[in-house]
Every structure is written in structure tokens, then in C-alpha cells.
Coordinates of C-alpha atoms in Angstrom, one line a residue:
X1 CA 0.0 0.0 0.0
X2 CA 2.6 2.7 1.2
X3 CA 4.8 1.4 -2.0
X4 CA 1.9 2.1 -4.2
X5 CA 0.9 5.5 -2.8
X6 CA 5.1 6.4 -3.4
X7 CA 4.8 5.5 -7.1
X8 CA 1.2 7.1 -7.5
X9 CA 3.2 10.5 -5.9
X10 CA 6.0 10.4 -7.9
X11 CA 3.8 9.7 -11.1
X12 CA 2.0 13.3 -10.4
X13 CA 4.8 14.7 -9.3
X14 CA 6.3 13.7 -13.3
X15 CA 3.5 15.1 -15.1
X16 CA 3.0 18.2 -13.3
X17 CA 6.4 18.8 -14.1
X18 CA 6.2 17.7 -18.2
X19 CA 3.0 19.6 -18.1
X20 CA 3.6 22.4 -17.0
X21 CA 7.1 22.7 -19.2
X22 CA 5.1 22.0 -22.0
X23 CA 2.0 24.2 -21.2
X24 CA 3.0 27.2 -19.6
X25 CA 7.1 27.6 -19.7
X26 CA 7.3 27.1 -24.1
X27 CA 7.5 30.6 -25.6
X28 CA 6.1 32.4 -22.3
X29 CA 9.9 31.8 -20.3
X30 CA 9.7 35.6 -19.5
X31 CA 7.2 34.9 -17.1
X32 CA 9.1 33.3 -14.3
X33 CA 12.1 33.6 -13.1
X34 CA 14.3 30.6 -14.9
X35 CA 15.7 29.7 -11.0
X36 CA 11.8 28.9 -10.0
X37 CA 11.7 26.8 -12.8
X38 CA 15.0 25.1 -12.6
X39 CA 14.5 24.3 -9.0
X40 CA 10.6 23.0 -9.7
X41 CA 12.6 20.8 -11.7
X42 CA 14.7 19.3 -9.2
X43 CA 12.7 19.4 -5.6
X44 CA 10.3 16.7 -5.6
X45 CA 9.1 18.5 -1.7
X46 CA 8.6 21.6 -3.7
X47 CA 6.0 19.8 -6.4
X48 CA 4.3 17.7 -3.9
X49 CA 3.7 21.2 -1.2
X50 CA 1.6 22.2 -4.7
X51 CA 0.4 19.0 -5.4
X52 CA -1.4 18.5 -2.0
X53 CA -2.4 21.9 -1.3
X54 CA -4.5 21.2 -4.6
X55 CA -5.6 17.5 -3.5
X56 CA -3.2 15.5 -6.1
X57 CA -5.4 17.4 -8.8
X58 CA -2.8 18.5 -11.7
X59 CA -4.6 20.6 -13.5
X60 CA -5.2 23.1 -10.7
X61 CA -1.6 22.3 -9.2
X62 CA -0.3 23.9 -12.8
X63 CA -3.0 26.9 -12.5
X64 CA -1.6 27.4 -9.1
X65 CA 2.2 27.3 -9.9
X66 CA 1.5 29.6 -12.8
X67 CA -0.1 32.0 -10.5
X68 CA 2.7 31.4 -7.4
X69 CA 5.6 31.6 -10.2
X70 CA 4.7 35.0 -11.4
X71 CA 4.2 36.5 -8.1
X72 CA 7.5 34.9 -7.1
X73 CA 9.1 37.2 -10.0
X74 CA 7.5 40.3 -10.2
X75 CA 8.3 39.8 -6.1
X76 CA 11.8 39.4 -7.1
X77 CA 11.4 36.6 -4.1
X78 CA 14.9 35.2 -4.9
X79 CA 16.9 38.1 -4.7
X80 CA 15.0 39.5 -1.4
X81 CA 17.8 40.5 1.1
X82 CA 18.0 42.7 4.3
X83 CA 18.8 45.4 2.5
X84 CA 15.6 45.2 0.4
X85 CA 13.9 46.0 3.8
X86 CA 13.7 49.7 4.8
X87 CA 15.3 50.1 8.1
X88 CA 12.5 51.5 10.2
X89 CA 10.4 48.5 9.1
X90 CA 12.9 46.1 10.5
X91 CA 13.4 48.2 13.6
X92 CA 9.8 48.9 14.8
X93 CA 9.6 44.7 15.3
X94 CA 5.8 44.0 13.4
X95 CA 6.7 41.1 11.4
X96 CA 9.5 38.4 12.8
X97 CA 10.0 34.4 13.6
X98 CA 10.7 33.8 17.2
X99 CA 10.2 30.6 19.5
X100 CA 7.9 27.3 18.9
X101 CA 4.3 26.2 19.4
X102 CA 3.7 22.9 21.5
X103 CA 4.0 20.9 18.4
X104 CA 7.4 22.0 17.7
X105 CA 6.4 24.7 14.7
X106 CA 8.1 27.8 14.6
X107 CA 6.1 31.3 15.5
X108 CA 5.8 34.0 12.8
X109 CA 5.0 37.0 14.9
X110 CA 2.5 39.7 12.8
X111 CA 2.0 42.4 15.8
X112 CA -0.7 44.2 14.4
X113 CA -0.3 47.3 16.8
X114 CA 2.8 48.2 14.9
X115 CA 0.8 48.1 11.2
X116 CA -1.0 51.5 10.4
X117 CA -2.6 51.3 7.0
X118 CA -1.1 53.5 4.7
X119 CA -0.7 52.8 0.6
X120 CA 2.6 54.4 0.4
X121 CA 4.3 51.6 2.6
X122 CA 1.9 48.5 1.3
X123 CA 4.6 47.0 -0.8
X124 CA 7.4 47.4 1.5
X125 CA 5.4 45.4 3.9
X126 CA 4.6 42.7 1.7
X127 CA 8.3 42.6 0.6
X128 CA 9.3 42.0 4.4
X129 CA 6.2 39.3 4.7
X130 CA 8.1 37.5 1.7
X131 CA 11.4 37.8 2.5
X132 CA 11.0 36.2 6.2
X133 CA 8.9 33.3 4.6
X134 CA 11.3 32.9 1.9
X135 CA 14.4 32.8 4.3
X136 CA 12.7 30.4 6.8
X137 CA 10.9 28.3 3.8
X138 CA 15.2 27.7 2.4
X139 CA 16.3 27.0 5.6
X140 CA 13.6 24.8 6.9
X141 CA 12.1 22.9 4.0
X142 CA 8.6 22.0 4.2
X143 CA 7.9 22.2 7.8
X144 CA 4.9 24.4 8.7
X145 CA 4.9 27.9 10.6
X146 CA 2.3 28.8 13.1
X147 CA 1.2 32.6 12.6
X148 CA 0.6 34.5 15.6
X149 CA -1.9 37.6 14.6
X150 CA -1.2 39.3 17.7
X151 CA -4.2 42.2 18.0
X152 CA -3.6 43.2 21.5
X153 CA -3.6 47.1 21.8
X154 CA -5.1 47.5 18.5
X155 CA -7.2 50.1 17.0
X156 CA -9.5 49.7 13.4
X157 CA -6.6 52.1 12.0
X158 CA -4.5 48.9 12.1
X159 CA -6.1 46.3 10.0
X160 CA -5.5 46.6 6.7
X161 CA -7.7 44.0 4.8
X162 CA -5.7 43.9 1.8
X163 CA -2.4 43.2 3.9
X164 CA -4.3 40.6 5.7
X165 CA -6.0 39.0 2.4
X166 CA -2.2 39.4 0.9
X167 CA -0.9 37.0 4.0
X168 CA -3.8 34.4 3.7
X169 CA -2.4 34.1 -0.2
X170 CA 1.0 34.0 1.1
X171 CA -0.2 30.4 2.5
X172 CA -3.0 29.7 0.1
X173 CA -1.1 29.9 -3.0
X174 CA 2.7 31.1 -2.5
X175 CA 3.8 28.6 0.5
X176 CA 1.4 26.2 0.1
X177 CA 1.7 23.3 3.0
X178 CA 3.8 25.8 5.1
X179 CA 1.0 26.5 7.6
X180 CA 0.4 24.6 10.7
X181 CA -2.8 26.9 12.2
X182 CA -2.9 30.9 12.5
X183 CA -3.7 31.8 16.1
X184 CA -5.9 35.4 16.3
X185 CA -4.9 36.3 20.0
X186 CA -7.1 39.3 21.9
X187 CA -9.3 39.8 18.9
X188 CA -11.5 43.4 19.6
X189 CA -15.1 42.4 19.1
X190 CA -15.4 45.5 16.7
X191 CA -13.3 42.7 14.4
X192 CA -15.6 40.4 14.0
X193 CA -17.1 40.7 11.0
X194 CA -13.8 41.5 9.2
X195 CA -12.8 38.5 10.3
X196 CA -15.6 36.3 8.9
X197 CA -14.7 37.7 5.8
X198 CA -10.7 35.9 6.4
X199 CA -12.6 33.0 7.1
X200 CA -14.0 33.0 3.7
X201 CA -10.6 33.9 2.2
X202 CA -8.9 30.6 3.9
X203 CA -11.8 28.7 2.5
X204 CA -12.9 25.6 3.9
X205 CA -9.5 23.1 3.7
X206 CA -7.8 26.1 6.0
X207 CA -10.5 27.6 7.7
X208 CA -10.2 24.6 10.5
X209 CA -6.5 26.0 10.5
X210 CA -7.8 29.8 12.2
X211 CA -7.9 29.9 16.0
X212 CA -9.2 32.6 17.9
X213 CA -7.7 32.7 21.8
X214 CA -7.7 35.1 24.9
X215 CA -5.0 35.5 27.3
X216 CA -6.5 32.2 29.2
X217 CA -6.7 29.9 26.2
X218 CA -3.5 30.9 24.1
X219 CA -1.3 28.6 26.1
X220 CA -3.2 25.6 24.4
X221 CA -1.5 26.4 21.5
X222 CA 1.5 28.0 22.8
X223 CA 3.9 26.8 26.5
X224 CA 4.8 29.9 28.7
X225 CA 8.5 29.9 27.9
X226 CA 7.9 30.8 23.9
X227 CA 4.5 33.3 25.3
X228 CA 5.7 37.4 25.7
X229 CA 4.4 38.4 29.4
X230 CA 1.2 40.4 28.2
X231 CA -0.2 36.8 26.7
X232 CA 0.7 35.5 30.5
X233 CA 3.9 34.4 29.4
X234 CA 7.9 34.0 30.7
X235 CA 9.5 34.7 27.0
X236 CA 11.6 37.4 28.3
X237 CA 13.1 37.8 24.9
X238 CA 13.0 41.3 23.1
X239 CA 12.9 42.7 20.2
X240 CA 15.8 44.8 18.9
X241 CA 17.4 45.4 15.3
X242 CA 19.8 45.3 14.3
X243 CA 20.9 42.2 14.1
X244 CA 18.1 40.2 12.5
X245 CA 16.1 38.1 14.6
X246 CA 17.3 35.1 14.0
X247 CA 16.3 31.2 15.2
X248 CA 16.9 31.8 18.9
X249 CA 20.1 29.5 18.6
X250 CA 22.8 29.7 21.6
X251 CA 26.3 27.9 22.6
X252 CA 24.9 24.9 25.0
X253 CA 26.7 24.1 28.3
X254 CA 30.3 22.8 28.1
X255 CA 31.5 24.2 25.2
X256 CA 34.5 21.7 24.1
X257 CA 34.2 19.0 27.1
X258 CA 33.9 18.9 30.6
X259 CA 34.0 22.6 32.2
X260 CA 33.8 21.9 36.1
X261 CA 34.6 18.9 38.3
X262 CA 30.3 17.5 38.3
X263 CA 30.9 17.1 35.0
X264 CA 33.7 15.1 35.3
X265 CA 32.3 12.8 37.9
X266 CA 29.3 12.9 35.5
X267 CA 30.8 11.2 32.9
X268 CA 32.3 8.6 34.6
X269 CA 29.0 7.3 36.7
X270 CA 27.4 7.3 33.4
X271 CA 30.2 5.4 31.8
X272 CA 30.0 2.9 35.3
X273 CA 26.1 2.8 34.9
X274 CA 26.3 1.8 31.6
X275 CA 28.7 -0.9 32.0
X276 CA 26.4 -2.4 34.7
X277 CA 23.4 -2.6 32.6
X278 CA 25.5 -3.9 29.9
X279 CA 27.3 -6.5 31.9
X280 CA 24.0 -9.0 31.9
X281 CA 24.4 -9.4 28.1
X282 CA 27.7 -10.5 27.7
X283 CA 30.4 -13.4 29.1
X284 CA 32.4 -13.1 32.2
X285 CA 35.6 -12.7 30.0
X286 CA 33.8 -9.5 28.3
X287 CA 32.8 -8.7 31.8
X288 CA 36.3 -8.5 33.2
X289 CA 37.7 -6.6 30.1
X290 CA 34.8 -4.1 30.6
X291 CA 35.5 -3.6 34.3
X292 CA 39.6 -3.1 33.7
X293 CA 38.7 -0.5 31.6
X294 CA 36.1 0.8 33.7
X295 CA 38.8 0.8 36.8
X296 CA 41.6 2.2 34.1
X297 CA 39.7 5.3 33.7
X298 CA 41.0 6.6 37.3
X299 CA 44.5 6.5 35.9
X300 CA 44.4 7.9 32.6
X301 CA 44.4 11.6 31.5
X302 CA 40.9 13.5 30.6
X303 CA 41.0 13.0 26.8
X304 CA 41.2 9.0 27.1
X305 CA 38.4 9.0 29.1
X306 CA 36.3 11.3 27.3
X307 CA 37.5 8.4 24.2
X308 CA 36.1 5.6 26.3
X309 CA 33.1 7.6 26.7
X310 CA 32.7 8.4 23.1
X311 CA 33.2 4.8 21.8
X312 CA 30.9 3.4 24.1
X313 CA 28.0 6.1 22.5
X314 CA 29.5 4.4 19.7
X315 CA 28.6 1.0 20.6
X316 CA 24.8 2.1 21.8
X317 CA 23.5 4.7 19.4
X318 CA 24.2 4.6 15.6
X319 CA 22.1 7.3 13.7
X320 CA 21.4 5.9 10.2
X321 CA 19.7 8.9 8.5
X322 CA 22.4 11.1 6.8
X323 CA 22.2 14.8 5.6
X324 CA 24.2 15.6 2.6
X325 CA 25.9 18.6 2.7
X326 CA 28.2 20.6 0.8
X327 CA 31.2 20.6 3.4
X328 CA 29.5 18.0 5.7
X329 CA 27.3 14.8 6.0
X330 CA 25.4 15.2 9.3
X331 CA 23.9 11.9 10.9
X332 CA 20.7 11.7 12.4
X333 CA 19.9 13.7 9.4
X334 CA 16.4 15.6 11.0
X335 CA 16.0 14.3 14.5
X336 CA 17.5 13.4 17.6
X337 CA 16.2 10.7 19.7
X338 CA 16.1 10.7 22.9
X339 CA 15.0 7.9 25.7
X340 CA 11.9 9.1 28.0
X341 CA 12.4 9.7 31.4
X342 CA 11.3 5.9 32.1
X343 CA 13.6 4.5 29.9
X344 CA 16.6 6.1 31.8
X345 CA 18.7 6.8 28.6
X346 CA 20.4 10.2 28.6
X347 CA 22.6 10.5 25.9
X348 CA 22.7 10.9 22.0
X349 CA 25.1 11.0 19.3
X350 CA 25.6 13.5 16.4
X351 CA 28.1 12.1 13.6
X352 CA 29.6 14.8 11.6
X353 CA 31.8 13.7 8.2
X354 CA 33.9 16.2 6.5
X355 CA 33.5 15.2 2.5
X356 CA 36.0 18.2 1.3
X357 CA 39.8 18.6 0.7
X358 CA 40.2 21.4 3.8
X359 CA 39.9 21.4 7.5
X360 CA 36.0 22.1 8.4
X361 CA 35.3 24.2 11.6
X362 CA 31.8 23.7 12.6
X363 CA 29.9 24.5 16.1
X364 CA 27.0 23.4 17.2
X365 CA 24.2 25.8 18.7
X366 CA 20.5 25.1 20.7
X367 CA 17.8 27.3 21.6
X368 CA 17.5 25.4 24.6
X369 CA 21.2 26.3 25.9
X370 CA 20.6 25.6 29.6
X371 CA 19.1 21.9 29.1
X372 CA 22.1 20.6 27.2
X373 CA 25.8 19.8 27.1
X374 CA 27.3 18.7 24.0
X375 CA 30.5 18.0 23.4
X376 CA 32.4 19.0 21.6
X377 CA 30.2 22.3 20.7
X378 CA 33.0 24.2 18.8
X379 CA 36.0 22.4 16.7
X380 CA 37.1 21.2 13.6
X381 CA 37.2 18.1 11.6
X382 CA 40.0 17.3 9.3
X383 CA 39.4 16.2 5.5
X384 CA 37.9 12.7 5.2
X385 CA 37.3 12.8 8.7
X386 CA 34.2 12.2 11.3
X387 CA 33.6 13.7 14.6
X388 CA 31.3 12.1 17.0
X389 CA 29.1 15.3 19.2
X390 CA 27.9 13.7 22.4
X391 CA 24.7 15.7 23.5
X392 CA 22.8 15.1 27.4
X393 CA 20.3 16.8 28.8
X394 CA 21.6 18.4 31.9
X395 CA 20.7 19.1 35.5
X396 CA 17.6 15.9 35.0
X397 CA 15.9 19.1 32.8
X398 CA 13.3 17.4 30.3
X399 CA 13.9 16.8 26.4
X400 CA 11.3 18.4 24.5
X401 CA 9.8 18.4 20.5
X402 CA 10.1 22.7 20.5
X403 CA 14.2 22.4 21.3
X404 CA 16.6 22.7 18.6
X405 CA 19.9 22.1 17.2
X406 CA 22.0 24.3 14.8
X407 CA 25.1 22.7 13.1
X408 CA 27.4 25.5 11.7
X409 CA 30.1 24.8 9.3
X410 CA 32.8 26.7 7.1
X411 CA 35.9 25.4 5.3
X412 CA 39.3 26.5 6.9
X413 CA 42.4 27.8 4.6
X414 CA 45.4 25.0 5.0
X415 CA 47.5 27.8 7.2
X416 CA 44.8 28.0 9.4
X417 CA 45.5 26.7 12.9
X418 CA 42.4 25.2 14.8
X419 CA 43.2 25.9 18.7
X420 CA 40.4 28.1 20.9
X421 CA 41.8 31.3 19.5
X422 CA 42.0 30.7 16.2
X423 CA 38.7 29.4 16.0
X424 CA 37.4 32.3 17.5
X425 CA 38.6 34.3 15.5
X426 CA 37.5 32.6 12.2
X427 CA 34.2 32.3 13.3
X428 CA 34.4 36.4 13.9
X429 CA 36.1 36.7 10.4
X430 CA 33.9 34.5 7.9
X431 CA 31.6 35.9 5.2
X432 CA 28.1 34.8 6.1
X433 CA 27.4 33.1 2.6
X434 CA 30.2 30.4 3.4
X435 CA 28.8 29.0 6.0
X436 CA 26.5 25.8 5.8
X437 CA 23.9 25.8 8.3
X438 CA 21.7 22.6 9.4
X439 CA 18.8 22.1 11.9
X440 CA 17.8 19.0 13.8
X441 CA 14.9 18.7 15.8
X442 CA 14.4 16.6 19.0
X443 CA 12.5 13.7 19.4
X444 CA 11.6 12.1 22.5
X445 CA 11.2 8.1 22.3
X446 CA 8.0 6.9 24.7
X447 CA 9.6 4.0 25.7
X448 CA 11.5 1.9 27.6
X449 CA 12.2 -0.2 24.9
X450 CA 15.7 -0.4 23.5
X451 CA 15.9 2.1 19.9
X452 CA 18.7 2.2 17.1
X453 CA 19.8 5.4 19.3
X454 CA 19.3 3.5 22.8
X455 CA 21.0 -0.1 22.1
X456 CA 22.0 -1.0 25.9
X457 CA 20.4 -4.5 26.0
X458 CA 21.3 -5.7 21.9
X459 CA 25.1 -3.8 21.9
X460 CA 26.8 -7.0 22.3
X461 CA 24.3 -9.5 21.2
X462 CA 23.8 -8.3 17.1
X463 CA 24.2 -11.9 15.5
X464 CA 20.5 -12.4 14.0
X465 CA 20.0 -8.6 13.5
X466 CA 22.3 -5.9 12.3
X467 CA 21.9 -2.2 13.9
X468 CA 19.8 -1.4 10.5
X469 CA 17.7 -4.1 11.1
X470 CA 16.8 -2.4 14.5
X471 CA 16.4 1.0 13.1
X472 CA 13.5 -0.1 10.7
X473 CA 11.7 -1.9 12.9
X474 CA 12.1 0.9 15.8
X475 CA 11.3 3.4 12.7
X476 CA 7.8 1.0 11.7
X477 CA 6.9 0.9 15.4
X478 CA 7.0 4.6 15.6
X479 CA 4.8 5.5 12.8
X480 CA 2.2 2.9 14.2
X481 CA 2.6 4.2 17.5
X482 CA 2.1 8.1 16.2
X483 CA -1.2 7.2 14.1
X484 CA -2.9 4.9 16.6
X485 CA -6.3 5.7 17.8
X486 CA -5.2 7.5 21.6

């Protein structure tokens, strides 16, 4: 069945693609720009976001491309920078992308106080509208945004009915599939009937997607930590410019290994633990060698033991998914997985492969820097190489779906040196546009069972299945476990 559905998908996703070369892009090339139609060629994700927006129908897929295509141009959508932005729009802080709903979706911030209708400045604010969807929909590909239509301290002298219509088609047509629900917050009841007539704009596959909420019932939608204090939040972030706002990403605890001496009495009752649980599975000749190394630990210097550490993460968690990147393969390649609190597992592993013919310095951010340490966070990884990144949650804090991780890389010249300084300093010296950026999201495993990420009980007993075998069947168990009836 789900081998079917692929091929029936990648069937629709061939035609729309001959059709609309043949229909619309022969002798009419003027009307798109050629890097929309290039990439339409090659990003299957991109068709499909078109194709189900439009129910697997072609024909109004193609009417909708054709209609998304020439915005995109006369938009100039791919050559939107900063500097396309007036200042003072990006300094009064109306439009921005800023923390996570409960389901893990970033929050596209439209504070409607700041918006006073005026034609002369219509444009520009579509422009800026455009140019944060466009820079979130490159960097996070396909996963949904949830608009927050804040209308707290507003006056009818705010809303603006064309701007509004203009974002529902920003959704509708332009970034189809990118919206997870919009959330009116504090709507004045003067608003209503402007309102119903968004609802009709959404029509009725997205009107289910529009949720009105007071102060009491926005925090079904939204936790306290992401929520500004005048929606009975904690967020006690605020907004400035310059810099852009950016994805709330932060150094994590321990930057480089162990910083203070809990750590270091950390890592060894994990690495003790673990070789407790692990001594059940294997002989008493394993068991001995495990325990000498165990008791070897006390006499060794810092970086073996941090290596005994690592291998063991080795041994337990293998992420199979890999991201392809320019200057680095990254494995998991979208998620971490992390044990619940039942199943006692703390760690996971992030494998980082340098595929170029220079020295790669990469450093690896959160926007949940007090929960984690990861080690190492800042480094570099010679050609042909891989690095394995330990990451824990610290202090018994609790793993959730809204954290992230950022993985930041750049090629190094040969004379570069790679101590603490000097990669300071690079980082402080590099051109923005040569440095490959990646995003994982966390994932929290509801069970005690052992995972492709959590291998305790099966690390030394792998004879009748390999750690692939594992994966697929932790992988099946998942999806059957996420679409079960509660």
C-alpha cells in the first residue's frame, strides 16, 4: 500500500512537471524567473507542497504554480535580502519568527499594533512578509509555521484587509503546505465581521487552521516559555534590530568537554552505569575486560576518558539517516532521539563527516542552551574525517519536541591553525554566505524499549540482526505508535 501510494506521488509529481514545461514555460519563459523553474525541476518536496495543497489534482496544481511563479518574479522573491527592507520597518519589530508552538512549529510573529494602513508603505510590507517566509521556507524545508496575529492594543486604524488577504495568499497559493494553524490572540469584538470575511478567504480546507484565543486559552497552543508576558507568558526575549532576529540559537553548556569537576564525575557514573546494565548481556571474560577499563579510567588523562566515553555512545547509538551537505554529511539527518524519562537513557550521538579537501570548523548551537551539554560544541574536523558530538540533557531538565539544534560549518584555509583562538577568531572573520547551516529537531522516544539510538540490552548481542535491522523496525513501530487511535 505505502509502496503504491510512493509511485502514484511520484507519477503526479512527473506530469505536473512535463506539463507544466510543455504548457505554460514554451515561448512564455519571460514569465518566471528561470531559477523557479529550474529548481521545480529538481525538488520533488517543492511539487508535492503544490500538489497536495490542490488534492493530487494537476490541473489546478499547474493553475496554481502559474499563479505562485509570477508572483514569485515580479516579487523578485529570490533576490530578497535585508537590504531590500527599509530600516525602520525592520526596527519597529511588526513582522519576525521567534520561539515554537507545542507541536514543535516555529512562530511568525504579525504584531498588528505596529501596522498603520497607509498605501505608500503596502509593498514594502509585503516585501518583508516575503522575505521572512522565503528565508525560513530555504532553511527549513517544508515544515509548517504557526502565525501568531497578535491584535492586543489595536485600533480599526491597524487592520488593513488587503495586507491581511495578501498573507492568507502568502499560505493559500505562494507557501502552500507551510501553515500549521494561525492563532488570532485578543481579537476586539469590533473585528468580528472582518474576520468572517478571512474565514472565507482561507476557505474551507484552512478555515479549520484559524484559531481565535484570549490570554487564558492561548497557552493551548503556545507553552509559557515561547509566550511574551502580556499573553501570561515567561518569553523574556525582546525585540531589537539590528541584528536580525534570527532562530533563537545559543552555545549549550560545556562548550569543548567537561567545564567543572560535576561534569567530570558525570561522565564517569554514566560510563560505570552503563557498564552495569550492559554486563548482563555479555560473558564473564567480556565482563572483566569491561570492568579493567572501567577501573583504568581513574589513571588515565581527561582525553582518554572522554574516548572511552565516546566509543561506548559508539557501541549504543548509531544514527542511520544522513544529511548531505556541501562541506559535511550530518547523521541523524532531521532528528535526535532521545530515551523518555522511564527508559533512563540520557545520551545521544551526532556524527559529523567532512567530504571536502580542507579542514571544516563547525559549532553546534540550541535554543534550549541551559538543558544541554554537547561535546564537543566548537571544533574542527579534518578532511575525510568524522567527529562524534555527544549531546545530554543536563541538570535531570526534560527533552522536548520545540528544542533545537543548529550545526554550523565553514571550510578552513590549510595555514589556518584550529586551537580556541583561532577558532574564534574565524568564526568572527567568515563571510556569512560560506557557512553551511543545518537544523535538527528533538524527538523524545515513549519508551523503555531499546531504539537504534538506545542499544543497551542488543550492543553485544547483534548476531540475528544488524543495527539497520533495529532501526526499521524501531522506525515502523513509531509510525504505528504516532497514528494509533489515543
Amino acid at each position: 500500500m505505502a509502496e503504491c501510494h510512493t509511485q502514484n506521488k511520484a507519477k503526479l509529481v512527473s506530469e505536473t512537471r512535463r506539463r507544466f514545461e510543455a504548457d505554460y514555460v514554451t515561448d512564455k519563459s519571460d514569465k518566471y524567473d528561470p531559477r523557479d523553474v529550474e529548481r521545480l525541476q529538481q525538488d520533488d518536496n517543492w511539487v508535492e507542497s503544490y500538489l497536495f495543497w490542490r488534492h493530487h489534482n494537476v490541473d489546478e496544481t499547474l493553475k496554481m504554480l502559474d499563479e505562485s511563479f509570477q508572483w514569485r518574479k515580479e516579487m523578485s522573491v529570490n533576490d530578497l535580502t535585508e537590504s531590500s527592507i527599509p530600516r525602520w520597518l525592520l526596527e519597529i519589530g511588526g513582522i519576525y519568527l521567534h520561539g515554537y508552538d507545542k507541536e514543535g512549529n516555529k512562530l511568525f510573529w504579525i504584531r498588528v499594533k505596529y501596522h498603520i494602513k497607509d498605501h505608500k508603505t503596502t509593498l514594502d510590507k509585503k516585501k518583508l512578509i516575503a522575505f521572512w517566509l522565503e528565508r525560513y521556507a530555504k532553511r527549513e524545508n517544508g515544515k509548517p509555521v504557526t502565525v501568531m496575529f497578535d491584535l492586543s492594543e489595536t485600533g480599526i486604524n491597524s487592520i488593513d484587509m488587503d495586507f491581511v488577504r495578501f498573507i492568507i495568499n502568502c499560505f493559500k497559493v505562494y507557501y502552500p503546505k507551510y501553515l500549521s494553524k494561525m492563532v488570532i490572540f485578543d481579537m476586539p469584538w469590533i473585528m468580528n465581521a472582518a474576520f468572517k470575511i478571512v474565514k472565507s478567504w482561507l476557505g474551507p480546507e484552512a478555515v479549520s487552521l484559524l484559531k481565535f484565543a484570549s490570554k487564558n486559552e492561548v497557552q493551548d497552543y503556545v507553552s509559557v516559555e515561547y509566550l511574551p508576558p502580556h499573553m501570561g507568558g515567561t518569553d523574556p526575549f525582546k525585540y531589537s534590530y539590528p541584528p536580525l532576529v534570527d532562530d533563537d540559537f545559543q552555545t549549550p553548556l560545556c562548550e569543548n568537554g567537561p567545564i567543572a569537576s560535576e561534569d567530570e564525575a558525570s561522565s564517569k557514573e554514566d560510563l560505570e552505569s552503563d557498564g552495569k546494565e550492559t554486563l548482563e548481556t555479555i560473558s564473564s571474560e567480556e565482563q572483566t575486560a569491561l570492568l579493567k577499563k572501567i577501573n583504568v579510567t581513574e589513571h588515565t588523562s581527561k582525553a582518554e576518558e572522554n574516548e572511552k566515553v565516546d566509543s561506548k555512545m559508539k557501541a549504543f547509538k548509531k544514527p542511520l539517516s544522513v544529511f548531505k551537505g556541501p562541506l559535511l554529511h550530518i547523521s541523524p539527518a532531521e532528528e535526535l532521539y532521545f530515551g523518555s524519562t522511564e527508559s533512563g537513557e540520557k545520551k545521544t550521538l551526532i556524527v559529523l563527516t567532512n567530504v571536502t579537501k580542507n579542514i571544516v570548523a563547525f559549532k553546534v548551537r540550541t535554543t534550549a542552551p541551559e538543558k544541554y551539554r554537547v561535546k564537543p560544541s566548537n571544533s574542527s574536523c579534518d578532511p575525510g574525517a568524522s567527529v562524534d558530538i555527544v549531546v545530554s540533557p543536563h541538570g535531570g531538565l526534560t527533552v522536548s519536541a520545540q528544542d533545537r539544534f543548529l550545526i554550523m560549518a565553514a571550510e578552513m584555509e590549510q595555514s589556518s591553525g584550529t586551537g580556541p583562538a583561532e577558532l574564534t577568531q574565524f568564526w568572527k572573520e567568515v563571510p556569512r554566505n560560506k557557512v553551511m547551516e543545518h537544523r535538527l529537531r528533538c524527538h523524545i522516544v515513549e519508551s523503555s524499549k531499546p531504539t537504534t539510538l538506545t542499544l543497551k540490552d542488543n550492543a553485544f548481542n547483534m548476531s540475528d540482526k544488524t543495527s539497520e535491522d533495529l532501526y526499521l523496525q524501531f522506525a515502523n513501530s513509531s509510525r504505528e505508535s504516532d497514528f494509533s487511535t489515543p
